Short mmCIF file of C-alpha atoms in Angstrom, two decimals:
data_model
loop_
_atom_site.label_atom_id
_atom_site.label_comp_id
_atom_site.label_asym_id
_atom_site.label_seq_id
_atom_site.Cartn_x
_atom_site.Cartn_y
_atom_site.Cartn_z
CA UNK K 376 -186.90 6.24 262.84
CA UNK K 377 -183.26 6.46 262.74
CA UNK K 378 -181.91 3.35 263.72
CA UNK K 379 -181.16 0.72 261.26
CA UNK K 380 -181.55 -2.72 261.51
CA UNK K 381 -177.65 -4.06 260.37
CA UNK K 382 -177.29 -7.26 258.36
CA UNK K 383 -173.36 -6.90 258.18
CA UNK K 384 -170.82 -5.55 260.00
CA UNK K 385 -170.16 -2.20 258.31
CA UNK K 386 -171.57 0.49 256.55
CA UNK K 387 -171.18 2.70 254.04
CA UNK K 388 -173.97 4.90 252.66
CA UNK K 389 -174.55 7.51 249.81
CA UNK K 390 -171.77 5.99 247.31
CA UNK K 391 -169.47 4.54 249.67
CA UNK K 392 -167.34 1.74 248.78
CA UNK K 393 -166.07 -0.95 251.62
CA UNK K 394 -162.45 -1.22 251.50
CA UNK K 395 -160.62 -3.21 249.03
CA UNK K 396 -163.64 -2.55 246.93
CA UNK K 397 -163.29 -1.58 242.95
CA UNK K 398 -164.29 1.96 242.13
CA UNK K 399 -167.47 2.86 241.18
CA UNK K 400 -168.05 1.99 237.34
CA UNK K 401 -171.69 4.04 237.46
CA UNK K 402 -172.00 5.60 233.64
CA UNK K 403 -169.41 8.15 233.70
CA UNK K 404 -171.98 10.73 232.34
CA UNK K 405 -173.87 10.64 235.81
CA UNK K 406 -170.65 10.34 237.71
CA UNK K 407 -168.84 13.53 235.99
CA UNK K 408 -172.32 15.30 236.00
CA UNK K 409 -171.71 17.01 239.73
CA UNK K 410 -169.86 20.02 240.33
CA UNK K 411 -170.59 22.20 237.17
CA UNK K 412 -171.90 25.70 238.04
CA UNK K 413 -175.45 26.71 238.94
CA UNK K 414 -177.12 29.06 237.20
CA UNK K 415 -177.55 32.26 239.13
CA UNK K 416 -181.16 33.43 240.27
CA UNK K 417 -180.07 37.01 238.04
CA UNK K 418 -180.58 34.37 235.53
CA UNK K 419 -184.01 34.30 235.18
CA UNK K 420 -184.42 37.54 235.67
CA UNK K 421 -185.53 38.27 232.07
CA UNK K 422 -188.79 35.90 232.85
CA UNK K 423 -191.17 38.40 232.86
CA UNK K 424 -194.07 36.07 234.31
CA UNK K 425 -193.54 35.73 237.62
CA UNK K 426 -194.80 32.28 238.60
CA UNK K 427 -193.25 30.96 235.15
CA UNK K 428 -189.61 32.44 236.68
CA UNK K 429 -190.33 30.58 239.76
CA UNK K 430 -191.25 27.00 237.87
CA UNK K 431 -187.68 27.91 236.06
CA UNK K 432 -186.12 28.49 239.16
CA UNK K 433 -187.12 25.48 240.61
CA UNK K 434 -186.10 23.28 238.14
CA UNK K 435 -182.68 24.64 238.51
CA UNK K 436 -183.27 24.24 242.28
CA UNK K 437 -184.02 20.13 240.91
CA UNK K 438 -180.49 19.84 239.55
CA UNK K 439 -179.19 19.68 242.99
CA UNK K 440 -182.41 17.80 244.54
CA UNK K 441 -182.10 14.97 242.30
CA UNK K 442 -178.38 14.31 242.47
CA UNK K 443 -177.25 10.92 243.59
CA UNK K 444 -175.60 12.73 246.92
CA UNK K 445 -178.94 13.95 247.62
CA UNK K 446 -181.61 11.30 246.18
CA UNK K 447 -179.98 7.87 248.16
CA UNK K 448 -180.66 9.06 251.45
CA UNK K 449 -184.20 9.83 250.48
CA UNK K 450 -185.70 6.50 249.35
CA UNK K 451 -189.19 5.40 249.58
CA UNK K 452 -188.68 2.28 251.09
CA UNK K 453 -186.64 1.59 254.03
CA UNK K 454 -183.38 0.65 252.32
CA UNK K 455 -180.32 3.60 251.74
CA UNK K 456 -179.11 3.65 248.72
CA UNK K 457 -175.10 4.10 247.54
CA UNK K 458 -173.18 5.15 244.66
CA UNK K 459 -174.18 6.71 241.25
CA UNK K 460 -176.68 4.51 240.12
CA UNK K 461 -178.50 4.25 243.38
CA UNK K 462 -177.50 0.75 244.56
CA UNK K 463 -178.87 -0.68 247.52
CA UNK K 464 -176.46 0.21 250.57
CA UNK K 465 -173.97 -2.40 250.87
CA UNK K 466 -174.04 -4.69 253.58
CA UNK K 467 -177.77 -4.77 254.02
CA UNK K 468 -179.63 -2.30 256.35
CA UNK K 469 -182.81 -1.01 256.54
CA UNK K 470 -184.84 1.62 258.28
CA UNK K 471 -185.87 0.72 262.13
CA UNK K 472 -186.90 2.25 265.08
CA UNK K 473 -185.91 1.56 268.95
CA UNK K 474 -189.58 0.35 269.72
CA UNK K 475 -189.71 -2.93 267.52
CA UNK K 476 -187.72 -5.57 269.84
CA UNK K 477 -184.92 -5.94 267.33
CA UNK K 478 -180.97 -5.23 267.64
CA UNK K 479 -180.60 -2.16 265.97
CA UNK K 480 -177.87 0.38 265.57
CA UNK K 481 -177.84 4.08 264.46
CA UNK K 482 -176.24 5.05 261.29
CA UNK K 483 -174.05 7.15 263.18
CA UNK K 484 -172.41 4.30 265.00
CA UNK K 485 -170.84 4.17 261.22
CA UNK K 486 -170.95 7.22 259.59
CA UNK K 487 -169.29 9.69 261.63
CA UNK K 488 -169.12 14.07 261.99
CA UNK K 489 -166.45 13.58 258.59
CA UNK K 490 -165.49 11.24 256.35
CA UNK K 491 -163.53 8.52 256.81
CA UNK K 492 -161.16 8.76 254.18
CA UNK K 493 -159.58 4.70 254.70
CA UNK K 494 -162.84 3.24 255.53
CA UNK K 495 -163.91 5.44 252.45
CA UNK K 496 -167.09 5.68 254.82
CA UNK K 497 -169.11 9.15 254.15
CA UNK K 498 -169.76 11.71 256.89
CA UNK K 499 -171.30 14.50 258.46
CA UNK K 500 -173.19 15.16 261.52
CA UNK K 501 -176.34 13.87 262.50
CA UNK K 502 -176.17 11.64 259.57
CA UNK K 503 -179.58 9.62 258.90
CA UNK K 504 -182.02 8.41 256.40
CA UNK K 505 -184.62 10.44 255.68
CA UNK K 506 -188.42 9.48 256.67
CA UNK K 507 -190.14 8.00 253.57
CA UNK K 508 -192.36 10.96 253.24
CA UNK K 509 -189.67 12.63 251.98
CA UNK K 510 -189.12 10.14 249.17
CA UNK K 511 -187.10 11.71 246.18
CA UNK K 512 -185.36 8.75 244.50
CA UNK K 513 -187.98 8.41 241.38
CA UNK K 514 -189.62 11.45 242.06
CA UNK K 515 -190.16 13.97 239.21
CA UNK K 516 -189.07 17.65 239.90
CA UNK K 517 -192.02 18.56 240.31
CA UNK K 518 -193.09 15.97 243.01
CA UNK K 519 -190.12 17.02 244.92
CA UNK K 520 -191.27 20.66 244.67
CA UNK K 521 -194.96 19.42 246.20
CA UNK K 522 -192.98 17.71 248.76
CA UNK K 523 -190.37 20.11 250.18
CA UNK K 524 -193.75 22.72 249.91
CA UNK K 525 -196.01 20.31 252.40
CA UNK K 526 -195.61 20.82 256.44
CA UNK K 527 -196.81 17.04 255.97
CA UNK K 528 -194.05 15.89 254.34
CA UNK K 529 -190.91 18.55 255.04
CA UNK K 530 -190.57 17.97 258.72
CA UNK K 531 -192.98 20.53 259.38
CA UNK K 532 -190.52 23.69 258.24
CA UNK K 533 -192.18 26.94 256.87
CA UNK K 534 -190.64 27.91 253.57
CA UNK K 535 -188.08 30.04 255.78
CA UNK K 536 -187.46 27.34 257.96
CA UNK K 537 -186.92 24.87 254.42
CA UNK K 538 -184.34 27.52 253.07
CA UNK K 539 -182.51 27.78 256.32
CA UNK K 540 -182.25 23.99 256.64
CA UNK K 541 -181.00 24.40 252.78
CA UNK K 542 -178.44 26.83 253.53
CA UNK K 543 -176.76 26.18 257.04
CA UNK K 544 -177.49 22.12 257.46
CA UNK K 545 -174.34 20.30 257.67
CA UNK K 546 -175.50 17.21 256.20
CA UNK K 547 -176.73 18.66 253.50
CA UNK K 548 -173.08 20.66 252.70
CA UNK K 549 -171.98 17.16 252.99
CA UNK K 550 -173.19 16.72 249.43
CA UNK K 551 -170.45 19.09 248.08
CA UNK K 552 -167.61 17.49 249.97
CA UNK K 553 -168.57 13.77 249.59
CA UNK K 554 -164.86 12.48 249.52
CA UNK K 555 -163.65 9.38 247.61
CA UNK K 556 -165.12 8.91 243.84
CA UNK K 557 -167.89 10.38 244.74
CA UNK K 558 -169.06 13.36 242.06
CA UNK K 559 -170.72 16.50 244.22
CA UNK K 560 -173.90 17.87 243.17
CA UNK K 561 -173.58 20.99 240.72
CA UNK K 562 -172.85 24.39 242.11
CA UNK K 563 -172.23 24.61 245.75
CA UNK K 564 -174.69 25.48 248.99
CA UNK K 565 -174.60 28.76 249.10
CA UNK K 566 -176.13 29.06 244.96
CA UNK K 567 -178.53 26.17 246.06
CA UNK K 568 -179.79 28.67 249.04
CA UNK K 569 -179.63 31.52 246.60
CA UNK K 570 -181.59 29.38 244.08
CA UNK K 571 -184.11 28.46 247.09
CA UNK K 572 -184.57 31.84 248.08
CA UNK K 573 -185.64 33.28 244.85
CA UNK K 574 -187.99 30.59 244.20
CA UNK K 575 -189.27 31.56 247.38
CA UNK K 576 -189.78 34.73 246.55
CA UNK K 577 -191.41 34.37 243.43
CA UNK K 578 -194.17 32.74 244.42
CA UNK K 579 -192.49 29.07 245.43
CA UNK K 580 -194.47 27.57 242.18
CA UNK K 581 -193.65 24.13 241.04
CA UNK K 582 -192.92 22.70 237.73
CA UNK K 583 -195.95 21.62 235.91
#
């Protein structure tokens, strides 16, 4: 399900822009809204109802989740999306597979291990689109958190195996170092992972 069917001749996901190509104009409020601080799970500490803590946390947790740098690669449909405002990926591609008898190519034969900083194409390894179970873009906070919860719908990862993916996956530290105009998510990985774990650990309840 990685392969993408390629309408053009280059491609630039998650808020790329091809070269030669204006800046992103997205509302500056969204665009500037990455990179603040995370609240720390200590935080929350003075919850004393456990499962409300963990909603609390979570919703924290959904600052990062629903990010631009996070929601484009997780559409429900079979398109990418790019930049702030969640445009579809420019030139056209969408979501194939190597069984359907089309000419296809994997996003990686684009997006490399880095960025390219000329090309202004994003990278990281193992770059791809996610399936559309895990559809975010649209999603309240707490659909995400029934999501990421369901073996159905995670990629089959335990709640350990979700916060290691959180904490040590390269694509997703991506999202922190997205190069060009493109505005991180708040905090960095290593308070999402803290954030991930507490929630965890109170009881992994999601937002009502």
């Amino acid at each position: 399900m990685r392969a993408l069917v390629l309408a053009a001749a280059m491609v630039g996901c998650s808020g790329s822009a091809a070269p030669g190509e204006p800046v992103s104009t997205a509302p500056a409020t969204v665009a500037r809204a990455g990179g603040a601080g995370l609240r720390a799970p200590a935080d929350f500490a003075s919850i004393a109802d456990r499962a409300e803590r963990s909603r609390a946390l979570f919703g924290e947790v959904a600052r990062v989740l629903t990010s631009p740098r996070c929601v484009n690669c997780h559409p429900a449909d079979d398109s990418p999306r790019q930049r702030d405002a969640h445009e579809l990926h420019d030139p056209p591609v969408v979501r194939g597979s190597d069984d359907r008898g089309v000419v296809a190519m994997r996003c990686t034969t684009c997006h490399q291990d880095s960025n390219a900083t000329l090309a202004r194409i994003p990278g990281a390894p193992d770059w791809h689109l996610a399936p559309r179970a895990m559809a975010w873009i649209d999603r309240t906070p707490a659909q995400i958190c029934e999501q990421i919860k369901d073996p159905a719908r995670n990629g089959g990862r335990s709640l350990a195996k979700l916060y290691d993916h959180v904490a040590h996956d390269k694509l997703v530290a991506w999202g922190w170092s997205p190069g060009a105009d493109r505005a991180p998510p708040p905090g960095s990985q290593a308070e999402l992972a803290a954030l991930v774990q507490a929630w965890i650990d109170s009881g992994a309840e999601c937002p009502r």
